[in-house]
């Protein structure tokens, strides 16, 4: 059933003579299909088609684009169990998780369809002409967000649906009016082909221009870089390692004639502040919640809680013992692929070997079964602060406790933190007040602050921020999840003294789209009365 | 009266033993005052103060910040004629222009004060909790824009008020809640000190934290770079040359542990499409308007029309003759400084010497008087396309005509254009329809499209976009003029399940600021009813 092609727009293309194979962490073996690596010519052709398609696609009515996104969701559902089964084989993720992730993926597409129909996301702003103004009259000025051009998407291994071929980056880029080229993730090539086929079927059904979506197979450092450096490409969405993300980001700035924005989500260890009063009330409950969060998806979440900050006292000693026991009781789980599994044990070992780190628990290394076992380590504040290596992401079911003598030490530890996607505060009102300076510091380091909860679990909604200061992302001004992800692929554009008939609908006097606009400084859906 | 200090917060500091001198292009001589170059320690201290001040300033109520901005405007006006006279000496700009620019500068500060009072600019978004949702409940999620930290501003020589010490970058950064460090422009050091003193007086009057504003004197490549590379600095605003802008941009990405956003406005030659039907109606009027725009401010505007695209016919021949005569009749004007004047003649000569360029008119080179004379050159489409040197900015009262045989040639020429701040279309409705493909191409290259007007003159309002694709700026997603300039210095931040009392006012259920918010996907100023 799988053909192993590259989708150069609507064309199934296999010009090259190199192949990649999908690997099954469940079967611990390569899967049989050959996936043709895209040639340089195929990559260039995909970009050329994306450029041409963008010229048409960007100007299609919002309703047309909304229907396209919804049809992609329908076509994904049409793939049925075959999709779930293939993804299970390729990722080792359990069925229920993948069924849930598929729902999130189709939900994302529908959220953007709704956003397009509502229409106000373009941020229309109108300042009417003031012909009588002295000393000089004012022109009529109108602006809105417009799409920037073809977007390259690097899918993530850990969310084969929600952050991959038809994931958040693709959905938000298509919603913005940009064409998309996906660099297929080598860790789930079959899943990619199935989902891509759904997108292409939807594009054909909806009469989208050929090239609105393409995907290519190949190594990130070769095929991926060719895309990043191509002059036709105008933005990049990436989720993955710090090393790969930075390579893309720097190439986009230094190795192109025209630099382009790169939205790379790279590395986050998601600090959790467990403050004394709340901890003393809910010791066991908090240990249970955190053990669950640390091991969710075998620790392969961007928002996995990798650092736990505790004030050293009797309660925290009890808590640590409970957390250790709960983690030790959990079985090792199948990880996404061999690389991720071996990296996890390697990184875990490096942390364990650092000065002053004590290993409270470390499950057996079962890399030959591609399984990740749990671990819990501990370090004091001074050693944490002096050793940046302790902030390297392990990406697996392990966490490091930082024991702080008091609030002063906690504040110092937090000040030394790198940028993060999330910070979590487990605290009651008294804790919140006593530790307000620490919370302020944590706030400056993260994109989202969670009160008494766990960082894993990212809601797809309007108010989500899934982003954060470097190195969590290359661009803290953005979110990769939620409605505002669309803003990554647009730029503001201003029309001065443009006749009504040549203005986009969003900016016409009559407000035919009935959207919220800012007119002469005031928010309104009213028509302009002139 | 001028002291030649660096402002390290409220401290007037002259620790170093190197000095810069202001130069007067009017008197063609150095001015007497010594301006102390900041030492490394002074620069570090300015950043340390900016970091500390940010911690306080960012959380001050909108009304407090608004009053601060208005007080800066008042203090600038209090400087009276002394400011205008000093700026005239240092820049050679005429009094009326500087009085107008001062009004724009105080107007900008007041626009941001109004924006803060209205309050909706923080883009508050609330998704309420859905505790009953299946399979999983939804948390309460609330987000808004928050300031990113200390901002470094490099003022521009060509707008000593509106784009310098208290200019658009400073005003928008202070409005966003960021502290500011200005690298004083060497071309108007006295003007800088006067305006900076007004800002500092306002900060003291308004009880702002010490360090909310500083300025340092020094070379861009030394003092400026020290600021750009300092870990305490979180963003940079720059207006100036391509060379300096790119040096800052690359340093911010490659030479810092944590890359930061750089908003550099660098180089734009602002193409004007003069289409045949409208031209035949208004030949003389268009020539008059363009001669005025080309020579406005002796051609030293970011939006100076440097490229004129014409369809080769009898009318365009007449137009070229008229434009040439009008330009030739205009006297040479005093330019901002020696460097800008000598660069202008050098760049003009380089363009004139390119293959197939014919010089229709070139005024005498009066570099010894620091005056720029007008010039008009012409080239055919094929040579324009094949020679990227013809897209280098001359930055002076000169323009290059590109003669196109027909629409096909015009389209090809436009496709070869680099990114620009503005594009101008002089056209009637028939022209607009016949040349729609060309207009589409122009749109993809610029940040603002002007219909039958001139590109010079940038309105400070809500709908302005003063920005555009590279190399016009390093970040086409932003504007440096108008209300949305504030968005350059913020990032989105999300609170999950945060108790009401710890939420910022903008996100509280009761909407105490009475701002427009997006609640569960709908725009409203209503309180939340729960």
mmCIF file of N, CA, C and O in Angstrom, chain A residues 58 120 127 133 138 141 143 249-250 253-254 257 259 261 263 432 440 443 446-449 451 459 461-465 470 475-477 484 491-494 496-498 502 518 521 523, chain B residues 58 120 125 127 133 138 141 143 249-250 254 257 259 261 263 432 440 443 446-449 451 459 461-465 470 475-477 484 491-494 496-498 502 518 521 523:
data_model
loop_
_atom_site.group_PDB
_atom_site.id
_atom_site.type_symbol
_atom_site.label_atom_id
_atom_site.label_comp_id
_atom_site.label_asym_id
_atom_site.label_seq_id
_atom_site.Cartn_x
_atom_site.Cartn_y
_atom_site.Cartn_z
ATOM 1 N N UNK A 58 -2.850 32.194 -1.809
ATOM 2 C CA UNK A 58 -2.918 33.292 -0.826
ATOM 3 C C UNK A 58 -4.173 34.144 -0.985
ATOM 4 O O UNK A 58 -4.663 34.699 -0.007
ATOM 5 N N UNK A 120 -11.289 37.819 11.951
ATOM 6 C CA UNK A 120 -10.643 38.971 12.587
ATOM 7 C C UNK A 120 -9.147 38.779 12.814
ATOM 8 O O UNK A 120 -8.446 39.736 13.151
ATOM 9 N N UNK A 127 -7.063 53.778 9.338
ATOM 10 C CA UNK A 127 -7.056 55.192 9.738
ATOM 11 C C UNK A 127 -7.554 55.979 8.535
ATOM 12 O O UNK A 127 -6.891 56.019 7.486
ATOM 13 N N UNK A 133 -6.675 68.270 7.529
ATOM 14 C CA UNK A 133 -5.721 68.433 8.628
ATOM 15 C C UNK A 133 -4.634 69.440 8.286
ATOM 16 O O UNK A 133 -4.156 69.496 7.155
ATOM 17 N N UNK A 138 -3.912 64.102 6.063
ATOM 18 C CA UNK A 138 -3.511 62.710 6.273
ATOM 19 C C UNK A 138 -4.101 61.826 5.188
ATOM 20 O O UNK A 138 -5.273 61.955 4.839
ATOM 21 N N UNK A 141 -5.070 55.263 5.352
ATOM 22 C CA UNK A 141 -4.117 54.173 5.566
ATOM 23 C C UNK A 141 -4.838 52.954 6.127
ATOM 24 O O UNK A 141 -5.609 53.070 7.079
ATOM 25 N N UNK A 143 -4.259 48.688 7.025
ATOM 26 C CA UNK A 143 -3.314 47.568 7.023
ATOM 27 C C UNK A 143 -3.949 46.296 7.527
ATOM 28 O O UNK A 143 -4.964 46.319 8.233
ATOM 29 N N UNK A 249 18.481 27.428 12.052
ATOM 30 C CA UNK A 249 18.362 28.862 12.372
ATOM 31 C C UNK A 249 19.561 29.635 11.829
ATOM 32 O O UNK A 249 19.414 30.671 11.161
ATOM 33 N N UNK A 250 20.763 29.111 12.074
ATOM 34 C CA UNK A 250 21.959 29.841 11.627
ATOM 35 C C UNK A 250 22.080 29.828 10.097
ATOM 36 O O UNK A 250 22.512 30.816 9.495
ATOM 37 N N UNK A 253 19.942 32.513 8.629
ATOM 38 C CA UNK A 253 20.462 33.875 8.794
ATOM 39 C C UNK A 253 21.747 34.076 7.982
ATOM 40 O O UNK A 253 21.919 35.110 7.330
ATOM 41 N N UNK A 254 22.633 33.092 8.018
ATOM 42 C CA UNK A 254 23.991 33.295 7.489
ATOM 43 C C UNK A 254 24.217 32.755 6.084
ATOM 44 O O UNK A 254 25.159 33.153 5.428
ATOM 45 N N UNK A 257 20.846 34.644 0.920
ATOM 46 C CA UNK A 257 20.966 36.052 0.544
ATOM 47 C C UNK A 257 19.947 36.878 1.335
ATOM 48 O O UNK A 257 20.240 37.974 1.803
ATOM 49 N N UNK A 259 17.716 36.583 4.674
ATOM 50 C CA UNK A 259 17.385 35.793 5.873
ATOM 51 C C UNK A 259 15.870 35.607 6.003
ATOM 52 O O UNK A 259 15.103 36.466 5.556
ATOM 53 N N UNK A 261 12.560 34.031 8.754
ATOM 54 C CA UNK A 261 12.257 33.602 10.125
ATOM 55 C C UNK A 261 12.287 32.083 10.274
ATOM 56 O O UNK A 261 11.800 31.363 9.399
ATOM 57 N N UNK A 263 11.156 29.295 13.144
ATOM 58 C CA UNK A 263 10.484 29.004 14.411
ATOM 59 C C UNK A 263 10.885 27.612 14.833
ATOM 60 O O UNK A 263 10.263 26.629 14.438
ATOM 61 N N UNK A 432 2.514 31.423 47.447
ATOM 62 C CA UNK A 432 2.562 32.390 46.346
ATOM 63 C C UNK A 432 3.061 33.739 46.840
ATOM 64 O O UNK A 432 3.839 34.416 46.165
ATOM 65 N N UNK A 440 8.374 35.590 40.109
ATOM 66 C CA UNK A 440 8.712 36.642 39.147
ATOM 67 C C UNK A 440 9.907 36.209 38.284
ATOM 68 O O UNK A 440 9.909 36.378 37.058
ATOM 69 N N UNK A 443 8.871 33.503 35.887
ATOM 70 C CA UNK A 443 8.070 34.108 34.812
ATOM 71 C C UNK A 443 8.956 34.646 33.687
ATOM 72 O O UNK A 443 8.635 34.508 32.512
ATOM 73 N N UNK A 446 10.141 31.709 31.119
ATOM 74 C CA UNK A 446 9.259 30.732 30.471
ATOM 75 C C UNK A 446 8.221 31.408 29.576
ATOM 76 O O UNK A 446 8.039 32.625 29.616
ATOM 77 N N UNK A 447 7.516 30.595 28.789
ATOM 78 C CA UNK A 447 6.432 31.089 27.948
ATOM 79 C C UNK A 447 5.058 30.865 28.567
ATOM 80 O O UNK A 447 4.100 31.537 28.219
ATOM 81 N N UNK A 448 4.966 29.857 29.472
ATOM 82 C CA UNK A 448 3.670 29.542 30.103
ATOM 83 C C UNK A 448 3.920 29.136 31.538
ATOM 84 O O UNK A 448 4.875 28.408 31.815
ATOM 85 N N UNK A 449 3.073 29.636 32.411
ATOM 86 C CA UNK A 449 3.204 29.364 33.837
ATOM 87 C C UNK A 449 1.977 28.562 34.260
ATOM 88 O O UNK A 449 0.838 29.007 34.056
ATOM 89 N N UNK A 451 -0.178 26.780 37.260
ATOM 90 C CA UNK A 451 -0.401 26.796 38.708
ATOM 91 C C UNK A 451 -0.980 25.459 39.143
ATOM 92 O O UNK A 451 -2.019 25.037 38.655
ATOM 93 N N UNK A 459 -2.908 22.413 25.514
ATOM 94 C CA UNK A 459 -4.251 22.620 24.983
ATOM 95 C C UNK A 459 -4.178 23.390 23.660
ATOM 96 O O UNK A 459 -3.449 24.383 23.563
ATOM 97 N N UNK A 461 -5.881 25.936 21.768
ATOM 98 C CA UNK A 461 -6.961 26.911 21.949
ATOM 99 C C UNK A 461 -6.439 28.304 21.603
ATOM 100 O O UNK A 461 -5.326 28.452 21.098
ATOM 101 N N UNK A 462 -7.229 29.315 21.868
ATOM 102 C CA UNK A 462 -6.842 30.680 21.495
ATOM 103 C C UNK A 462 -5.762 31.239 22.411
ATOM 104 O O UNK A 462 -4.909 32.002 21.994
ATOM 105 N N UNK A 463 -5.822 30.870 23.703
ATOM 106 C CA UNK A 463 -4.963 31.515 24.700
ATOM 107 C C UNK A 463 -3.647 30.761 24.927
ATOM 108 O O UNK A 463 -2.858 31.162 25.775
ATOM 109 N N UNK A 464 -3.423 29.673 24.187
ATOM 110 C CA UNK A 464 -2.201 28.892 24.449
ATOM 111 C C UNK A 464 -0.949 29.658 24.012
ATOM 112 O O UNK A 464 -0.946 30.343 22.995
ATOM 113 N N UNK A 465 0.117 29.547 24.818
ATOM 114 C CA UNK A 465 1.462 29.896 24.371
ATOM 115 C C UNK A 465 2.319 28.650 24.516
ATOM 116 O O UNK A 465 2.541 28.172 25.629
ATOM 117 N N UNK A 470 14.774 31.611 24.407
ATOM 118 C CA UNK A 470 15.865 30.760 23.943
ATOM 119 C C UNK A 470 16.537 30.059 25.132
ATOM 120 O O UNK A 470 16.735 30.715 26.151
ATOM 121 N N UNK A 475 12.492 31.857 18.819
ATOM 122 C CA UNK A 475 11.697 33.073 18.685
ATOM 123 C C UNK A 475 10.596 33.109 19.724
ATOM 124 O O UNK A 475 9.496 32.610 19.510
ATOM 125 N N UNK A 476 10.903 33.738 20.864
ATOM 126 C CA UNK A 476 9.955 33.783 21.982
ATOM 127 C C UNK A 476 8.737 34.632 21.660
ATOM 128 O O UNK A 476 7.791 34.673 22.441
ATOM 129 N N UNK A 477 8.739 35.308 20.523
ATOM 130 C CA UNK A 477 7.611 36.160 20.154
ATOM 131 C C UNK A 477 6.457 35.362 19.550
ATOM 132 O O UNK A 477 5.481 35.939 19.093
ATOM 133 N N UNK A 484 -2.942 31.485 17.609
ATOM 134 C CA UNK A 484 -1.964 32.513 17.235
ATOM 135 C C UNK A 484 -0.730 31.942 16.529
ATOM 136 O O UNK A 484 0.132 32.716 16.083
ATOM 137 N N UNK A 491 2.947 38.861 7.585
ATOM 138 C CA UNK A 491 3.586 40.148 7.849
ATOM 139 C C UNK A 491 2.523 41.225 7.675
ATOM 140 O O UNK A 491 1.536 41.028 6.957
ATOM 141 N N UNK A 492 2.712 42.381 8.323
ATOM 142 C CA UNK A 492 1.737 43.447 8.130
ATOM 143 C C UNK A 492 1.970 44.121 6.781
ATOM 144 O O UNK A 492 3.107 44.240 6.322
ATOM 145 N N UNK A 493 0.891 44.540 6.157
ATOM 146 C CA UNK A 493 0.993 45.223 4.871
ATOM 147 C C UNK A 493 0.025 46.394 4.873
ATOM 148 O O UNK A 493 -1.104 46.276 5.339
ATOM 149 N N UNK A 494 0.472 47.525 4.348
ATOM 150 C CA UNK A 494 -0.320 48.758 4.406
ATOM 151 C C UNK A 494 -0.630 49.288 3.007
ATOM 152 O O UNK A 494 0.263 49.373 2.160
ATOM 153 N N UNK A 496 -2.025 52.607 1.085
ATOM 154 C CA UNK A 496 -2.208 54.048 1.312
ATOM 155 C C UNK A 496 -2.999 54.645 0.164
ATOM 156 O O UNK A 496 -2.573 54.554 -1.000
ATOM 157 N N UNK A 497 -4.139 55.239 0.496
ATOM 158 C CA UNK A 497 -5.002 55.893 -0.504
ATOM 159 C C UNK A 497 -5.449 54.952 -1.624
ATOM 160 O O UNK A 497 -5.563 55.351 -2.789
ATOM 161 N N UNK A 498 -5.678 53.692 -1.248
ATOM 162 C CA UNK A 498 -6.053 52.707 -2.275
ATOM 163 C C UNK A 498 -7.553 52.804 -2.573
ATOM 164 O O UNK A 498 -8.373 52.829 -1.660
ATOM 165 N N UNK A 502 -9.870 48.058 -5.166
ATOM 166 C CA UNK A 502 -8.613 47.301 -5.194
ATOM 167 C C UNK A 502 -8.153 46.879 -3.802
ATOM 168 O O UNK A 502 -7.093 46.264 -3.640
ATOM 169 N N UNK A 518 -9.855 47.746 13.887
ATOM 170 C CA UNK A 518 -9.485 48.935 14.652
ATOM 171 C C UNK A 518 -9.587 50.104 13.677
ATOM 172 O O UNK A 518 -8.802 50.187 12.728
ATOM 173 N N UNK A 521 -8.408 54.073 15.676
ATOM 174 C CA UNK A 521 -8.004 53.803 17.059
ATOM 175 C C UNK A 521 -9.035 53.085 17.911
ATOM 176 O O UNK A 521 -8.750 52.759 19.060
ATOM 177 N N UNK A 523 -11.966 49.839 18.403
ATOM 178 C CA UNK A 523 -12.361 48.520 17.922
ATOM 179 C C UNK A 523 -13.838 48.521 17.554
ATOM 180 O O UNK A 523 -14.679 48.970 18.349
ATOM 181 N N UNK B 58 8.415 47.495 34.291
ATOM 182 C CA UNK B 58 7.488 46.662 33.503
ATOM 183 C C UNK B 58 6.127 46.499 34.194
ATOM 184 O O UNK B 58 5.115 46.345 33.524
ATOM 185 N N UNK B 120 -5.991 47.906 25.098
ATOM 186 C CA UNK B 120 -6.248 46.646 24.392
ATOM 187 C C UNK B 120 -5.039 46.123 23.625
ATOM 188 O O UNK B 120 -5.051 44.980 23.155
ATOM 189 N N UNK B 125 -6.223 37.377 25.797
ATOM 190 C CA UNK B 125 -7.001 36.246 25.266
ATOM 191 C C UNK B 125 -7.292 35.303 26.432
ATOM 192 O O UNK B 125 -6.383 34.947 27.185
ATOM 193 N N UNK B 127 -9.293 31.684 27.517
ATOM 194 C CA UNK B 127 -10.110 30.495 27.274
ATOM 195 C C UNK B 127 -10.454 29.924 28.642
ATOM 196 O O UNK B 127 -9.561 29.481 29.382
ATOM 197 N N UNK B 133 -15.241 18.673 30.397
ATOM 198 C CA UNK B 133 -14.957 18.193 29.054
ATOM 199 C C UNK B 133 -14.435 16.764 29.066
ATOM 200 O O UNK B 133 -13.675 16.373 29.949
ATOM 201 N N UNK B 138 -10.510 20.865 30.394
ATOM 202 C CA UNK B 138 -9.603 21.903 29.916
ATOM 203 C C UNK B 138 -9.264 22.852 31.058
ATOM 204 O O UNK B 138 -10.155 23.256 31.804
ATOM 205 N N UNK B 141 -6.984 29.067 30.623
ATOM 206 C CA UNK B 141 -5.776 29.588 29.973
ATOM 207 C C UNK B 141 -5.969 31.046 29.604
ATOM 208 O O UNK B 141 -7.001 31.406 29.019
ATOM 209 N N UNK B 143 -3.783 34.583 28.186
ATOM 210 C CA UNK B 143 -2.504 35.119 27.732
ATOM 211 C C UNK B 143 -2.586 36.584 27.373
ATOM 212 O O UNK B 143 -3.661 37.119 27.088
ATOM 213 N N UNK B 249 22.807 42.795 13.309
ATOM 214 C CA UNK B 249 21.918 41.627 13.189
ATOM 215 C C UNK B 249 22.704 40.324 13.340
ATOM 216 O O UNK B 249 22.335 39.433 14.117
ATOM 217 N N UNK B 250 23.823 40.236 12.634
ATOM 218 C CA UNK B 250 24.607 38.981 12.690
ATOM 219 C C UNK B 250 25.247 38.791 14.065
ATOM 220 O O UNK B 250 25.338 37.663 14.560
ATOM 221 N N UNK B 254 24.889 35.488 16.123
ATOM 222 C CA UNK B 254 26.067 34.606 16.151
ATOM 223 C C UNK B 254 27.006 34.831 17.325
ATOM 224 O O UNK B 254 27.806 33.960 17.637
ATOM 225 N N UNK B 257 25.258 34.288 23.498
ATOM 226 C CA UNK B 257 24.812 32.966 23.935
ATOM 227 C C UNK B 257 23.315 32.814 23.639
ATOM 228 O O UNK B 257 22.853 31.768 23.222
ATOM 229 N N UNK B 259 20.475 34.478 21.316
ATOM 230 C CA UNK B 259 20.155 35.431 20.245
ATOM 231 C C UNK B 259 18.980 36.324 20.649
ATOM 232 O O UNK B 259 18.119 35.903 21.424
ATOM 233 N N UNK B 261 16.099 39.549 19.138
ATOM 234 C CA UNK B 261 15.563 40.188 17.934
ATOM 235 C C UNK B 261 16.259 41.517 17.630
ATOM 236 O O UNK B 261 16.521 42.299 18.540
ATOM 237 N N UNK B 263 15.645 44.758 15.103
ATOM 238 C CA UNK B 263 14.784 45.443 14.141
ATOM 239 C C UNK B 263 15.624 46.511 13.474
ATOM 240 O O UNK B 263 15.749 47.622 13.984
ATOM 241 N N UNK B 432 -4.634 50.235 -13.457
ATOM 242 C CA UNK B 432 -4.657 49.261 -12.361
ATOM 243 C C UNK B 432 -5.082 47.900 -12.883
ATOM 244 O O UNK B 432 -4.533 46.869 -12.481
ATOM 245 N N UNK B 440 0.723 43.134 -8.354
ATOM 246 C CA UNK B 440 0.844 41.955 -7.480
ATOM 247 C C UNK B 440 2.324 41.688 -7.144
ATOM 248 O O UNK B 440 2.677 41.431 -5.990
ATOM 249 N N UNK B 443 3.634 44.316 -4.797
ATOM 250 C CA UNK B 443 3.103 44.067 -3.455
ATOM 251 C C UNK B 443 3.967 43.071 -2.682
ATOM 252 O O UNK B 443 4.194 43.225 -1.487
ATOM 253 N N UNK B 446 7.230 44.819 -0.996
ATOM 254 C CA UNK B 446 7.215 46.036 -0.174
ATOM 255 C C UNK B 446 6.375 45.861 1.087
ATOM 256 O O UNK B 446 5.629 44.887 1.229
ATOM 257 N N UNK B 447 6.485 46.840 1.999
ATOM 258 C CA UNK B 447 5.677 46.848 3.212
ATOM 259 C C UNK B 447 4.464 47.766 3.118
ATOM 260 O O UNK B 447 3.498 47.601 3.842
ATOM 261 N N UNK B 448 4.539 48.748 2.219
ATOM 262 C CA UNK B 448 3.443 49.708 2.072
ATOM 263 C C UNK B 448 3.311 50.074 0.613
ATOM 264 O O UNK B 448 4.325 50.285 -0.060
ATOM 265 N N UNK B 449 2.078 50.133 0.150
ATOM 266 C CA UNK B 449 1.807 50.438 -1.246
ATOM 267 C C UNK B 449 1.042 51.757 -1.288
ATOM 268 O O UNK B 449 -0.004 51.900 -0.639
ATOM 269 N N UNK B 451 -0.935 54.623 -3.472
ATOM 270 C CA UNK B 451 -1.636 54.837 -4.735
ATOM 271 C C UNK B 451 -1.611 56.312 -5.071
ATOM 272 O O UNK B 451 -2.044 57.137 -4.277
ATOM 273 N N UNK B 459 3.205 58.652 8.009
ATOM 274 C CA UNK B 459 2.228 59.060 9.000
ATOM 275 C C UNK B 459 2.389 58.232 10.276
ATOM 276 O O UNK B 459 2.547 57.014 10.204
ATOM 277 N N UNK B 461 0.491 56.633 12.893
ATOM 278 C CA UNK B 461 -0.900 56.313 13.205
ATOM 279 C C UNK B 461 -1.023 54.817 13.463
ATOM 280 O O UNK B 461 -0.019 54.109 13.545
ATOM 281 N N UNK B 462 -2.242 54.343 13.599
ATOM 282 C CA UNK B 462 -2.441 52.921 13.927
ATOM 283 C C UNK B 462 -2.181 52.007 12.745
ATOM 284 O O UNK B 462 -1.694 50.892 12.903
ATOM 285 N N UNK B 463 -2.522 52.471 11.550
ATOM 286 C CA UNK B 463 -2.492 51.594 10.381
ATOM 287 C C UNK B 463 -1.165 51.651 9.616
ATOM 288 O O UNK B 463 -1.017 50.984 8.597
ATOM 289 N N UNK B 464 -0.194 52.427 10.111
ATOM 290 C CA UNK B 464 1.068 52.550 9.369
ATOM 291 C C UNK B 464 1.861 51.236 9.397
ATOM 292 O O UNK B 464 1.908 50.541 10.395
ATOM 293 N N UNK B 465 2.481 50.907 8.251
ATOM 294 C CA UNK B 465 3.555 49.910 8.219
ATOM 295 C C UNK B 465 4.782 50.608 7.656
ATOM 296 O O UNK B 465 4.793 51.014 6.493
ATOM 297 N N UNK B 470 13.409 42.085 3.572
ATOM 298 C CA UNK B 470 14.859 42.267 3.514
ATOM 299 C C UNK B 470 15.294 42.653 2.103
ATOM 300 O O UNK B 470 14.779 42.093 1.155
ATOM 301 N N UNK B 475 13.460 42.420 9.613
ATOM 302 C CA UNK B 475 12.291 41.716 10.133
ATOM 303 C C UNK B 475 11.011 42.317 9.569
ATOM 304 O O UNK B 475 10.454 43.261 10.113
ATOM 305 N N UNK B 476 10.552 41.727 8.456
ATOM 306 C CA UNK B 476 9.371 42.252 7.760
ATOM 307 C C UNK B 476 8.101 42.057 8.569
ATOM 308 O O UNK B 476 7.052 42.552 8.189
ATOM 309 N N UNK B 477 8.193 41.359 9.697
ATOM 310 C CA UNK B 477 7.004 41.128 10.520
ATOM 311 C C UNK B 477 6.684 42.312 11.414
ATOM 312 O O UNK B 477 5.801 42.226 12.260
ATOM 313 N N UNK B 484 1.696 49.988 16.227
ATOM 314 C CA UNK B 484 2.129 48.592 16.321
ATOM 315 C C UNK B 484 3.640 48.431 16.478
ATOM 316 O O UNK B 484 4.120 47.309 16.671
ATOM 317 N N UNK B 491 6.508 39.778 24.131
ATOM 318 C CA UNK B 491 6.304 38.378 23.776
ATOM 319 C C UNK B 491 4.998 37.924 24.426
ATOM 320 O O UNK B 491 4.557 38.504 25.427
ATOM 321 N N UNK B 492 4.355 36.895 23.861
ATOM 322 C CA UNK B 492 3.131 36.412 24.484
ATOM 323 C C UNK B 492 3.479 35.586 25.727
ATOM 324 O O UNK B 492 4.503 34.895 25.748
ATOM 325 N N UNK B 493 2.634 35.666 26.733
ATOM 326 C CA UNK B 493 2.852 34.898 27.953
ATOM 327 C C UNK B 493 1.517 34.337 28.408
ATOM 328 O O UNK B 493 0.497 35.029 28.378
ATOM 329 N N UNK B 494 1.523 33.077 28.838
ATOM 330 C CA UNK B 494 0.281 32.386 29.189
ATOM 331 C C UNK B 494 0.279 31.937 30.647
ATOM 332 O O UNK B 494 1.259 31.370 31.123
ATOM 333 N N UNK B 496 -1.743 29.515 33.238
ATOM 334 C CA UNK B 496 -2.650 28.369 33.227
ATOM 335 C C UNK B 496 -3.160 28.116 34.641
ATOM 336 O O UNK B 496 -2.363 27.890 35.558
ATOM 337 N N UNK B 497 -4.483 28.164 34.809
ATOM 338 C CA UNK B 497 -5.121 27.909 36.114
ATOM 339 C C UNK B 497 -4.613 28.836 37.201
ATOM 340 O O UNK B 497 -4.475 28.434 38.363
ATOM 341 N N UNK B 498 -4.348 30.078 36.835
ATOM 342 C CA UNK B 498 -3.807 31.023 37.820
ATOM 343 C C UNK B 498 -4.941 31.631 38.654
ATOM 344 O O UNK B 498 -5.942 32.088 38.090
ATOM 345 N N UNK B 502 -3.593 36.637 41.434
ATOM 346 C CA UNK B 502 -2.222 36.693 40.931
ATOM 347 C C UNK B 502 -2.156 36.972 39.429
ATOM 348 O O UNK B 502 -1.076 37.023 38.841
ATOM 349 N N UNK B 518 -10.294 38.737 23.731
ATOM 350 C CA UNK B 518 -10.843 37.601 22.996
ATOM 351 C C UNK B 518 -11.134 36.535 24.051
ATOM 352 O O UNK B 518 -10.207 35.992 24.663
ATOM 353 N N UNK B 521 -12.818 32.683 22.151
ATOM 354 C CA UNK B 521 -12.854 32.860 20.699
ATOM 355 C C UNK B 521 -13.639 34.066 20.212
ATOM 356 O O UNK B 521 -13.675 34.324 19.013
ATOM 357 N N UNK B 523 -14.601 38.338 20.497
ATOM 358 C CA UNK B 523 -14.117 39.640 20.952
ATOM 359 C C UNK B 523 -15.171 40.312 21.832
ATOM 360 O O UNK B 523 -16.338 40.395 21.443
#
